[in-house]
CSV table of C-alpha atoms and ligand atoms in Angstrom, one decimal:
chain,number,residue,atom,x,y,z
A,444,MET,CA,3.5,-3.2,-3.5
A,445,ASN,CA,7.2,-2.6,-3.6
A,446,ALA,CA,7.7,-4.6,-0.4
A,447,LEU,CA,6.0,-7.5,-2.1
A,448,ASP,CA,8.0,-7.0,-5.4
A,449,SER,CA,11.2,-7.1,-3.3
A,450,GLU,CA,10.1,-10.2,-1.5
A,451,ARG,CA,9.3,-11.9,-4.9
A,452,ILE,CA,12.6,-10.9,-6.4
A,453,GLY,CA,14.3,-12.3,-3.4
A,454,ASP,CA,12.4,-15.6,-3.8
A,455,MET,CA,13.4,-15.7,-7.5
A,456,LEU,CA,17.0,-15.2,-6.7
A,457,LEU,CA,16.9,-17.9,-3.9
A,458,ALA,CA,15.4,-20.3,-6.4
A,459,ALA,CA,18.3,-19.5,-8.8
A,460,GLY,CA,20.9,-20.4,-6.2
A,461,TRP,CA,21.6,-17.1,-4.5
A,462,GLU,CA,21.8,-16.7,-0.7
A,463,HIS,CA,20.7,-13.9,1.5
A,464,ALA,CA,23.6,-11.7,2.7
A,465,GLU,CA,23.2,-10.2,6.2
A,466,LYS,CA,25.5,-7.2,5.5
A,467,GLU,CA,26.4,-5.1,2.5
A,468,ALA,CA,30.1,-6.0,3.0
A,469,GLU,CA,29.3,-9.7,2.5
A,470,ALA,CA,27.1,-9.1,-0.5
A,471,ASP,CA,28.1,-9.9,-4.1
A,472,LEU,CA,24.9,-8.3,-5.4
A,473,VAL,CA,22.9,-5.3,-4.1
A,474,LEU,CA,19.4,-4.6,-5.5
A,475,PHE,CA,17.6,-1.3,-5.0
A,476,ASN,CA,13.8,-1.5,-5.6
A,477,THR,CA,12.6,2.0,-6.0
A,478,CYS,CA,9.5,4.2,-5.9
A,479,CYS,CA,8.9,7.5,-7.8
A,480,VAL,CA,5.4,8.4,-6.7
A,481,ARG,CA,6.8,11.6,-5.2
A,482,ASP,CA,10.0,13.4,-5.9
A,483,SER,CA,11.2,12.9,-2.3
A,484,ALA,CA,11.1,9.1,-2.7
A,485,GLU,CA,13.1,9.3,-5.9
A,486,LYS,CA,15.8,11.6,-4.4
A,487,ARG,CA,16.1,9.4,-1.3
A,488,ALA,CA,16.5,6.2,-3.5
A,489,ILE,CA,19.2,7.8,-5.7
A,490,GLY,CA,21.0,9.2,-2.6
A,491,ARG,CA,21.1,5.8,-1.0
A,492,LEU,CA,22.3,4.1,-4.2
A,493,THR,CA,25.1,6.7,-4.5
A,494,LEU,CA,26.4,5.7,-1.1
A,495,LEU,CA,27.3,2.3,-2.6
A,496,LYS,CA,30.0,3.7,-4.9
A,497,PRO,CA,32.9,2.7,-2.5
A,498,TRP,CA,31.4,-0.8,-2.1
A,499,LYS,CA,31.5,-1.3,-5.9
A,500,LYS,CA,34.9,0.2,-6.2
A,501,GLN,CA,36.3,-2.2,-3.6
A,502,ASN,CA,35.4,-5.1,-5.8
A,503,PRO,CA,34.3,-4.4,-9.4
A,504,ASN,CA,32.9,-8.0,-9.7
A,505,ARG,CA,30.1,-7.0,-7.3
A,506,LEU,CA,26.8,-6.2,-9.1
A,507,LEU,CA,24.6,-3.3,-8.4
A,508,VAL,CA,21.0,-3.4,-9.7
A,509,LEU,CA,18.3,-0.8,-9.8
A,510,CYS,CA,14.7,-2.0,-10.3
A,511,GLY,CA,11.2,-0.7,-9.7
A,512,CYS,CA,9.5,2.5,-10.8
A,513,ILE,CA,12.6,4.8,-11.2
A,514,ALA,CA,14.2,2.1,-13.4
A,515,GLN,CA,11.1,2.0,-15.6
A,516,LYS,CA,10.9,5.8,-15.8
A,517,ASP,CA,14.5,6.6,-16.6
A,518,GLY,CA,15.9,3.3,-18.2
A,519,ALA,CA,19.3,3.5,-19.9
A,520,ASP,CA,19.7,7.2,-18.8
A,521,LEU,CA,20.5,5.8,-15.3
A,522,LEU,CA,23.5,3.9,-16.6
A,523,GLU,CA,24.9,7.2,-17.9
A,524,LYS,CA,24.1,9.1,-14.8
A,525,ILE,CA,25.4,6.4,-12.4
A,526,PRO,CA,28.6,4.9,-13.9
A,527,PHE,CA,29.0,2.2,-11.2
A,528,LEU,CA,25.5,0.8,-11.8
A,529,ASP,CA,25.4,-2.6,-13.7
A,530,ILE,CA,21.7,-3.3,-14.4
A,531,VAL,CA,18.5,-1.3,-14.7
A,532,ILE,CA,15.4,-3.5,-14.8
A,533,GLY,CA,11.8,-2.3,-15.4
A,534,THR,CA,8.7,-3.1,-13.4
A,535,ARG,CA,7.6,-6.0,-15.7
A,536,ASP,CA,11.0,-7.4,-16.6
A,537,TYR,CA,11.8,-9.1,-13.3
A,538,PRO,CA,11.4,-12.7,-14.6
A,539,SER,CA,14.6,-12.2,-16.7
A,540,LEU,CA,16.7,-11.0,-13.8
A,541,PRO,CA,18.5,-14.3,-12.9
A,542,ALA,CA,19.5,-14.8,-16.6
A,543,LEU,CA,20.6,-11.1,-16.9
A,544,LEU,CA,22.8,-11.5,-13.7
A,545,GLU,CA,24.5,-14.5,-15.2
A,546,ARG,CA,25.1,-12.7,-18.5
A,547,VAL,CA,26.5,-9.5,-16.8
A,548,ALA,CA,28.8,-11.6,-14.5
A,549,GLN,CA,30.3,-13.3,-17.6
A,550,THR,CA,30.5,-10.4,-20.0
A,551,SER,CA,30.8,-7.3,-17.7
A,552,GLU,CA,28.1,-5.6,-20.0
A,553,ARG,CA,25.9,-2.9,-18.4
A,554,LEU,CA,22.3,-3.4,-19.3
A,555,ALA,CA,19.0,-1.6,-19.1
A,556,VAL,CA,15.9,-3.8,-19.7
A,557,THR,CA,12.6,-2.0,-19.5
A,558,GLU,CA,10.7,-2.9,-22.7
A,559,HIS,CA,8.0,-5.2,-21.2
A,560,ILE,CA,5.9,-2.5,-19.6
A,561,ASP,CA,3.0,-3.4,-22.0
A,562,SER,CA,3.3,-7.2,-21.6
A,563,GLN,CA,1.5,-9.5,-19.3
A,564,ILE,CA,3.9,-10.7,-16.4
A,565,PRO,CA,4.0,-14.4,-16.8
A,566,ASP,CA,2.5,-16.1,-13.7
A,567,ILE,CA,5.5,-18.5,-13.2
A,568,TYR,CA,5.2,-20.3,-9.9
A,569,ILE,CA,8.1,-19.5,-7.7
A,570,PRO,CA,7.8,-21.0,-4.2
A,571,ARG,CA,7.5,-18.2,-1.5
A,572,ALA,CA,10.0,-18.1,1.3
A,573,ASN,CA,7.4,-16.2,3.4
A,574,LYS,CA,7.4,-17.6,6.9
A,575,SER,CA,5.4,-14.9,8.6
A,576,LEU,CA,1.8,-14.6,9.7
A,577,SER,CA,0.9,-12.2,7.0
A,578,ALA,CA,1.5,-12.2,3.2
A,579,PHE,CA,0.8,-9.7,0.5
A,580,VAL,CA,-0.5,-11.2,-2.8
A,581,THR,CA,-0.7,-9.3,-6.1
A,582,VAL,CA,-4.1,-9.7,-7.8
A,583,MET,CA,-3.5,-7.2,-10.6
A,584,TYR,CA,-0.7,-5.2,-12.1
A,585,GLY,CA,-0.7,-1.6,-13.4
A,586,CYS,CA,-3.4,1.0,-13.5
A,587,ASP,CA,-5.6,2.5,-16.3
A,588,ASN,CA,-7.1,5.4,-14.3
A,589,TYR,CA,-4.6,8.2,-15.2
A,590,CYS,CA,-5.3,10.4,-12.2
A,591,SER,CA,-3.7,13.6,-13.5
A,592,TYR,CA,-1.1,13.9,-10.7
A,593,CYS,CA,0.0,10.2,-10.7
A,594,ILE,CA,3.0,8.6,-12.4
A,595,VAL,CA,1.9,5.0,-11.5
A,596,PRO,CA,0.2,4.2,-14.9
A,597,HIS,CA,3.3,5.5,-16.7
A,598,VAL,CA,5.7,3.2,-14.8
A,599,ARG,CA,3.6,0.2,-13.9
A,600,GLY,CA,1.8,-0.1,-17.2
A,601,ARG,CA,-1.7,-1.1,-18.3
A,602,GLU,CA,-4.1,-2.8,-15.9
A,603,VAL,CA,-3.9,-6.7,-16.0
A,604,SER,CA,-5.6,-9.1,-13.6
A,605,ARG,CA,-4.0,-12.3,-12.6
A,606,GLU,CA,-5.9,-15.5,-13.1
A,607,LYS,CA,-8.2,-16.3,-10.1
A,608,LYS,CA,-7.1,-19.9,-10.1
A,609,SER,CA,-3.4,-18.9,-9.8
A,610,ILE,CA,-4.1,-16.5,-7.0
A,611,ILE,CA,-6.1,-19.1,-5.0
A,612,ASN,CA,-3.4,-21.7,-5.5
A,613,GLU,CA,-0.8,-19.2,-4.2
A,614,ILE,CA,-2.8,-18.4,-1.1
A,615,ARG,CA,-3.5,-22.1,-0.4
A,616,ALA,CA,0.2,-22.7,-0.4
A,617,LEU,CA,0.8,-19.7,1.9
A,618,ALA,CA,-1.9,-21.0,4.3
A,619,LYS,CA,-0.2,-24.4,4.3
A,620,SER,CA,3.1,-22.7,5.3
A,621,GLY,CA,1.4,-20.9,8.3
A,622,VAL,CA,0.1,-17.6,6.8
A,623,LYS,CA,-3.1,-16.5,8.6
A,624,GLU,CA,-3.6,-13.1,7.0
A,625,THR,CA,-3.4,-12.1,3.4
A,626,THR,CA,-3.6,-8.6,1.9
A,627,LEU,CA,-4.7,-8.6,-1.8
A,628,LEU,CA,-2.9,-5.9,-3.7
A,629,GLY,CA,-3.7,-3.9,-6.8
A,630,GLN,CA,-3.8,-0.1,-7.6
A,631,ASN,CA,-7.5,-0.5,-8.0
A,632,VAL,CA,-8.7,-3.9,-6.9
A,633,ASN,CA,-12.3,-3.0,-7.7
A,634,SER,CA,-11.7,-3.4,-11.4
A,635,TYR,CA,-10.3,-6.9,-11.0
A,636,LYS,CA,-11.6,-9.3,-13.7
A,637,ASP,CA,-10.6,-12.9,-14.2
A,638,ALA,CA,-10.4,-13.3,-18.0
A,639,GLU,CA,-11.2,-17.1,-17.9
A,640,SER,CA,-14.2,-17.2,-15.5
A,641,GLY,CA,-15.3,-13.6,-15.6
A,642,ALA,CA,-15.0,-13.5,-11.7
A,643,ASP,CA,-14.9,-10.0,-10.3
A,644,PHE,CA,-13.2,-8.8,-7.1
A,645,ALA,CA,-16.1,-9.8,-4.9
A,646,ASP,CA,-16.0,-13.3,-6.4
A,647,LEU,CA,-12.3,-13.5,-5.7
A,648,LEU,CA,-12.8,-12.5,-2.1
A,649,SER,CA,-15.4,-15.2,-1.8
A,650,GLY,CA,-12.9,-17.8,-3.2
A,651,VAL,CA,-10.1,-16.6,-0.8
A,652,ASN,CA,-12.6,-16.7,2.1
A,653,ASP,CA,-13.1,-20.5,1.6
A,654,ILE,CA,-9.3,-21.3,1.9
A,655,SER,CA,-8.8,-23.2,5.1
A,656,GLY,CA,-6.3,-21.5,7.5
A,657,ILE,CA,-6.8,-18.0,6.2
A,658,GLU,CA,-8.4,-16.1,9.0
A,659,ARG,CA,-8.1,-12.6,7.8
A,660,ILE,CA,-8.4,-11.1,4.3
A,661,ARG,CA,-7.5,-7.4,3.6
A,662,PHE,CA,-7.1,-5.6,0.3
A,663,THR,CA,-5.8,-2.3,-1.0
A,664,THR,CA,-6.5,0.0,-2.9
A,665,SER,CA,-10.0,0.8,-3.9
A,666,HIS,CA,-10.9,3.6,-6.2
A,667,PRO,CA,-14.2,5.2,-4.9
A,668,LYS,CA,-15.7,5.4,-8.4
A,669,ASP,CA,-15.5,1.6,-8.7
A,670,VAL,CA,-16.9,0.4,-5.4
A,671,SER,CA,-19.8,-1.9,-6.3
A,672,PRO,CA,-22.8,-2.8,-4.1
A,673,LYS,CA,-21.7,-6.4,-4.6
A,674,LEU,CA,-18.3,-5.7,-3.1
A,675,ILE,CA,-19.8,-3.9,0.0
A,676,CYS,CA,-22.2,-6.9,0.4
A,677,ALA,CA,-19.2,-9.4,0.1
A,678,MET,CA,-17.3,-7.4,2.8
A,679,ALA,CA,-20.4,-7.4,5.1
A,680,ASN,CA,-21.0,-11.1,4.7
A,681,LEU,CA,-17.7,-13.0,4.2
A,682,GLU,CA,-16.5,-14.1,7.6
A,683,HIS,CA,-12.8,-13.7,7.0
A,684,VAL,CA,-12.9,-10.4,5.1
A,685,CYS,CA,-11.9,-7.7,7.6
A,686,GLU,CA,-14.0,-4.6,8.2
A,687,HIS,CA,-11.4,-2.1,6.9
A,688,PHE,CA,-11.9,0.0,3.7
A,689,HIS,CA,-9.0,2.2,2.5
A,690,LEU,CA,-10.8,4.6,0.2
A,691,PRO,CA,-8.5,7.4,-1.0
A,692,ALA,CA,-10.5,10.7,-1.3
A,693,GLN,CA,-7.5,12.9,-2.3
A,694,SER,CA,-9.5,16.2,-2.0
A,695,GLY,CA,-12.8,17.5,-0.7
A,696,ALA,CA,-13.2,20.1,-3.5
A,697,ASP,CA,-15.2,19.2,-6.6
A,698,ALA,CA,-13.1,21.5,-8.8
A,699,VAL,CA,-9.9,19.9,-7.7
A,700,LEU,CA,-11.3,16.4,-8.0
A,701,ASN,CA,-12.3,17.2,-11.5
A,702,ARG,CA,-8.9,18.4,-12.5
A,703,MET,CA,-7.4,15.4,-10.7
A,704,ASN,CA,-9.5,13.2,-13.1
A,705,ARG,CA,-10.9,11.3,-10.1
A,706,LYS,CA,-14.4,10.9,-11.7
A,707,TYR,CA,-16.4,11.4,-8.4
A,708,THR,CA,-17.6,14.4,-6.5
A,709,ARG,CA,-17.5,15.1,-2.7
A,710,ASP,CA,-21.2,14.1,-2.6
A,711,ASP,CA,-20.5,10.8,-4.3
A,712,TYR,CA,-17.8,10.1,-1.7
A,713,LEU,CA,-20.0,11.1,1.2
A,714,ASN,CA,-22.9,8.8,-0.1
A,715,LEU,CA,-20.5,5.9,-0.6
A,716,ALA,CA,-19.1,6.3,2.9
A,717,ALA,CA,-22.6,6.4,4.4
A,718,ARG,CA,-23.6,3.3,2.4
A,719,ILE,CA,-20.5,1.4,3.5
A,720,ARG,CA,-21.1,2.4,7.2
A,721,ALA,CA,-24.8,1.4,7.0
A,722,GLU,CA,-24.0,-2.1,5.6
A,723,ILE,CA,-20.8,-3.0,7.5
A,724,PRO,CA,-21.1,-2.5,11.2
A,725,ASN,CA,-17.9,-1.2,12.9
A,726,VAL,CA,-16.2,-0.6,9.6
A,727,VAL,CA,-12.9,1.3,9.8
A,728,LEU,CA,-12.5,3.8,7.0
A,729,THR,CA,-9.2,5.3,6.1
A,730,THR,CA,-8.0,7.5,3.2
A,731,ASP,CA,-5.3,9.3,1.3
A,732,LEU,CA,-5.4,13.1,1.0
A,733,LEU,CA,-3.3,15.2,-1.4
A,734,VAL,CA,-2.8,18.9,-0.7
A,735,GLY,CA,-1.4,21.7,-2.8
A,736,PHE,CA,-2.6,20.3,-6.2
A,737,PRO,CA,-2.1,22.9,-8.9
A,738,GLY,CA,-4.8,25.6,-8.6
A,739,GLU,CA,-5.9,24.5,-5.1
A,740,THR,CA,-7.3,27.7,-3.5
A,741,ASN,CA,-7.7,28.3,0.2
A,742,ALA,CA,-11.5,27.7,-0.3
A,743,ASP,CA,-10.8,24.3,-2.0
A,744,PHE,CA,-8.5,23.4,0.9
A,745,GLN,CA,-11.3,24.3,3.4
A,746,GLU,CA,-13.5,21.9,1.5
A,747,THR,CA,-11.0,19.1,2.2
A,748,LEU,CA,-11.0,20.0,5.9
A,749,LYS,CA,-14.8,20.0,5.8
A,750,LEU,CA,-14.8,16.6,4.2
A,751,CYS,CA,-12.5,15.3,6.9
A,752,ARG,CA,-14.9,16.6,9.6
A,753,GLU,CA,-17.9,15.1,7.8
A,754,VAL,CA,-16.5,11.6,7.0
A,755,ARG,CA,-14.4,11.3,10.2
A,756,TRP,CA,-11.9,8.8,8.8
A,757,ASP,CA,-10.3,6.6,11.3
A,758,ALA,CA,-6.9,7.5,9.8
A,759,ALA,CA,-5.5,9.3,6.8
A,760,PHE,CA,-2.2,9.3,4.9
A,761,THR,CA,-1.6,12.9,3.9
A,762,PHE,CA,0.7,14.0,1.1
A,763,ILE,CA,2.1,17.3,-0.3
A,764,TYR,CA,1.6,17.3,-4.1
A,765,SER,CA,4.8,16.9,-6.0
A,766,VAL,CA,5.1,17.3,-9.8
A,767,ARG,CA,5.7,14.1,-11.7
A,768,PRO,CA,7.1,14.2,-15.2
A,769,GLY,CA,4.9,12.9,-18.0
A,770,THR,CA,1.7,13.3,-16.0
A,771,ALA,CA,-1.2,15.5,-17.2
A,772,ALA,CA,-0.8,17.7,-14.1
A,773,ALA,CA,2.8,18.4,-15.0
A,774,GLU,CA,1.4,20.7,-17.7
A,775,TYR,CA,-0.4,22.8,-15.1
A,776,SER,CA,1.5,25.4,-13.2
A,777,ASP,CA,2.6,24.1,-9.7
A,778,ASN,CA,1.3,27.4,-8.3
A,779,VAL,CA,0.7,26.7,-4.6
A,780,PRO,CA,3.9,27.9,-2.8
A,781,LEU,CA,5.7,25.2,-0.8
A,782,GLU,CA,5.2,27.2,2.5
A,783,VAL,CA,1.4,27.2,1.9
A,784,LYS,CA,1.4,23.5,1.0
A,785,LYS,CA,3.3,22.8,4.3
A,786,GLU,CA,0.9,24.9,6.3
A,787,ARG,CA,-2.1,23.2,4.8
A,788,VAL,CA,-0.8,19.7,5.3
A,789,ALA,CA,0.0,20.5,9.0
A,790,GLU,CA,-3.5,21.8,9.5
A,791,LEU,CA,-5.0,18.7,7.9
A,792,ILE,CA,-2.8,16.4,10.0
A,793,HIS,CA,-3.7,18.3,13.2
A,794,LEU,CA,-7.5,17.9,12.4
A,795,GLN,CA,-7.2,14.2,11.4
A,796,GLU,CA,-5.1,13.4,14.6
A,797,LYS,CA,-7.8,14.9,16.7
A,798,ILE,CA,-10.5,12.8,15.0
A,799,SER,CA,-8.4,9.6,15.1
A,800,ALA,CA,-7.7,10.2,18.9
A,801,GLU,CA,-11.5,10.7,19.5
A,802,LYS,CA,-12.4,7.6,17.5
A,803,ASN,CA,-9.8,5.5,19.3
A,804,ALA,CA,-11.0,6.9,22.7
A,805,SER,CA,-14.5,5.8,21.9
A,806,LEU,CA,-13.3,2.2,21.8
A,807,ILE,CA,-12.2,2.2,25.5
A,808,GLY,CA,-14.1,-0.6,27.2
A,809,GLU,CA,-14.7,-2.6,24.0
A,810,ILE,CA,-13.3,-6.1,23.5
A,811,LEU,CA,-11.5,-6.4,20.1
A,812,GLU,CA,-10.2,-9.5,18.3
A,813,VAL,CA,-6.4,-9.1,18.0
A,814,LEU,CA,-4.1,-11.1,15.7
A,815,VAL,CA,-0.8,-11.0,17.7
A,816,GLU,CA,2.1,-10.2,15.5
A,817,ARG,CA,5.2,-9.5,17.6
A,818,ALA,CA,6.7,-8.2,20.9
A,819,SER,CA,6.2,-4.5,21.1
A,820,ALA,CA,9.2,-2.3,20.0
A,821,ARG,CA,8.8,-0.1,23.1
A,822,ASN,CA,8.5,-2.8,25.8
A,823,PRO,CA,9.5,-6.4,25.0
A,824,ARG,CA,7.1,-7.6,27.7
A,825,ASP,CA,4.2,-6.1,25.7
A,826,LEU,CA,2.8,-7.7,22.6
A,827,ALA,CA,1.5,-5.8,19.5
A,828,GLY,CA,-1.0,-6.9,16.9
A,829,LYS,CA,-3.9,-5.6,14.8
A,830,ASP,CA,-7.7,-5.8,15.3
A,831,ARG,CA,-9.9,-6.6,12.3
A,832,GLY,CA,-10.1,-2.9,11.5
A,833,GLY,CA,-6.3,-2.8,11.1
A,834,ARG,CA,-5.8,-0.7,14.2
A,835,THR,CA,-2.6,-1.4,16.3
A,836,VAL,CA,-3.3,-2.8,19.7
A,837,VAL,CA,-0.7,-3.2,22.5
A,838,PHE,CA,-1.2,-5.3,25.6
A,839,ALA,CA,0.9,-7.3,28.2
A,840,GLY,CA,1.1,-11.0,27.3
A,841,ASP,CA,3.3,-14.0,26.9
A,842,ALA,CA,5.3,-14.4,23.6
A,843,MET,CA,3.6,-17.8,23.2
A,844,LEU,CA,0.5,-15.8,22.0
A,845,ILE,CA,2.3,-14.6,18.9
A,846,GLY,CA,0.4,-15.9,15.9
A,847,LYS,CA,-2.8,-16.4,17.8
A,848,ILE,CA,-6.1,-14.4,17.8
A,849,VAL,CA,-6.9,-13.2,21.3
A,850,PRO,CA,-9.7,-11.0,22.8
A,851,VAL,CA,-8.3,-7.7,24.2
A,852,ARG,CA,-10.3,-5.2,26.3
A,853,ILE,CA,-9.2,-1.6,25.4
A,854,CYS,CA,-8.2,0.5,28.5
A,855,ARG,CA,-6.4,3.5,27.0
A,856,SER,CA,-5.7,5.0,23.6
A,857,THR,CA,-3.7,7.5,21.6
A,858,ALA,CA,-4.3,8.8,18.0
A,859,HIS,CA,-2.4,5.8,16.6
A,860,THR,CA,-2.5,3.0,19.2
A,861,LEU,CA,-5.0,1.2,21.4
A,862,ILE,CA,-3.7,-0.1,24.7
A,863,GLY,CA,-5.5,-3.0,26.4
A,864,GLU,CA,-5.4,-6.2,28.5
A,865,ILE,CA,-6.3,-9.7,27.6
A,866,SER,CA,-9.9,-10.4,28.2
A,867,SER,CA,-11.6,-13.6,29.5
A,868,SER,CA,-14.7,-12.7,27.5
A,869,PRO,CA,-14.8,-13.1,23.7
A,870,ALA,CA,-14.5,-10.1,21.4
A,871,HIS,CA,-17.5,-7.9,21.0
A,872,GLN,CA,-17.8,-4.3,19.8
A,873,ILE,CA,-20.9,-2.2,20.2
A,874,THR,CA,-22.0,-0.6,17.0
A,875,THR,CA,-22.2,3.1,17.8
A,876,PRO,CA,-23.3,5.5,15.0
A,877,ASP,CA,-20.5,7.9,14.3
A,878,THR,CA,-22.3,11.1,15.4
A,879,GLN,CA,-19.5,12.9,17.2
A,880,LYS,CA,-18.6,16.2,15.6
A,881,VAL,CA,-15.4,18.1,16.0
A,882,MET,CA,-15.0,21.9,15.7
A,883,LEU,CA,-11.5,23.3,15.2
B,1553,LIG,N1,-3.8,3.4,-6.5
B,1553,LIG,C1,-3.9,4.1,-5.3
B,1553,LIG,C2,-2.8,5.1,-5.0
B,1553,LIG,C3,-1.4,4.8,-5.3
B,1553,LIG,S1,-0.3,6.1,-5.0
B,1553,LIG,C4,-5.1,5.0,-5.3
B,1553,LIG,O1,-5.7,5.3,-6.3
B,1553,LIG,O2,-5.5,5.3,-4.2
B,1553,LIG,C5,-0.6,6.4,-3.3
B,1553,LIG,C6,-0.9,7.8,-2.9
B,1553,LIG,O3,0.2,8.7,-3.3
B,1553,LIG,C7,-2.1,8.4,-3.7
B,1553,LIG,O4,-3.3,8.0,-3.1
B,1553,LIG,C8,-1.9,9.9,-3.6
B,1553,LIG,O5,-2.5,10.5,-2.5
B,1553,LIG,C9,-0.3,10.0,-3.5
B,1553,LIG,N2,0.3,10.5,-4.7
B,1553,LIG,C10,0.2,10.1,-5.9
B,1553,LIG,N3,0.8,10.9,-6.8
B,1553,LIG,C11,1.3,11.9,-6.0
B,1553,LIG,C12,2.1,13.1,-6.4
B,1553,LIG,N4,2.4,13.4,-7.6
B,1553,LIG,N5,2.4,13.9,-5.3
B,1553,LIG,C13,2.1,13.6,-4.1
B,1553,LIG,N6,1.4,12.5,-3.7
B,1553,LIG,C14,1.0,11.7,-4.7
B,1554,LIG,FE1,-2.5,6.6,-9.5
B,1554,LIG,FE2,-5.1,7.1,-9.7
B,1554,LIG,FE3,-4.1,4.8,-10.6
B,1554,LIG,FE4,-4.2,5.2,-8.0
B,1554,LIG,S1,-5.9,5.1,-9.4
B,1554,LIG,S2,-2.4,4.4,-9.1
B,1554,LIG,S3,-3.8,7.4,-7.9
B,1554,LIG,S4,-3.6,6.8,-11.4
């Protein structure tokens, strides 16, 4: 989401007459787009910003801007804390950035603008400079779920869906400029609703599926409590919607899920995963898991490990809980010692890596459809791309294939990568029920 915001801010500045600087030394303006979902992200962002003090000192006409979630959270306090910072701009105030930059350049004022968090972001059309194969597209802003650990609703504001018409027009323009894959973004895309037509997320997917030139459609993120049978059916039937469901579980213990305010139980999650697997052959299921939530006992953690063995996700992002100011969980005592949190996350990663490696190994011999993205970072004679499930596939091939979809037979695998060779037969994957079990 932040990567897309940065890209859109860049587009807006290009439209206002700015140019891209290759290096800091050449720049008249540096913008930091920040995340505060965990304390570590926040510390890193402020640390990086502080390194620009000499850059600003060298030429006081240079402008330094902080935007994104930290800006929204701390507003004008940041101007006091960081005396060489010029502008702080909130998550829904970007449209005024070009005008603010002009004003600050003329008056040398220092400004914090964060007051539009409760407003609708106007859907002004700014041409996208995106010239790559893939593009993110925002379908909704904000979040109304208030999971007790999460700062996102506090810094991204209330949930607002963009107009379906406007989203479709944006993706049509992207397709015309060569984009083949789009990822629809929202904190909980399942609650998307177009105010004008009443279209829900499945209807939106169907509209995007009809856009000529878009070969792959992905989306993130889905809250398990809001996955509808209609959405599963749309994923199963729409040709261009990829078979990848990112479905954050967070924990496997009902007591923890309840205190997290997630509004589902481990059984609900298991039933949902089974339903998705029954209806979407070869679906790739991935998740987010959060360890060390206040009051998480060892027995609760064992439930998370058990859920991991039962669902057998293809991959998981694992996080150590970090207290976020203003959230409901900040009132609970953060009583799991850091050492224990670290041990738990290491055990969880170890188990998940084993499962990911087993699942990838089961693909050896299969032929997958790969959208070729780039030369591989490890060996420039190899190409890297993604299959429909979002798995990284590496194979030897000519750079002319970049941007094409090619069938690749999988020969080897690791926990994170599939290694293969171009196949003369078309892609086909045998649907094998996921019955392997792992015991650690
Ligand atoms: N809207 C998405 C998640 C956005 S935040 C969803 O509901 O899934 C991405 C991930 O960061 C979350 O899934 C959660 O696992 C993690 N996260 C959120 N708040 C956190 C916190 N306080 N400490 C550690 N991880 C956190
Ligand atoms: Fe945060 Fe929960 Fe909203 Fe995701 S659904 S952004 S975890 S509050």
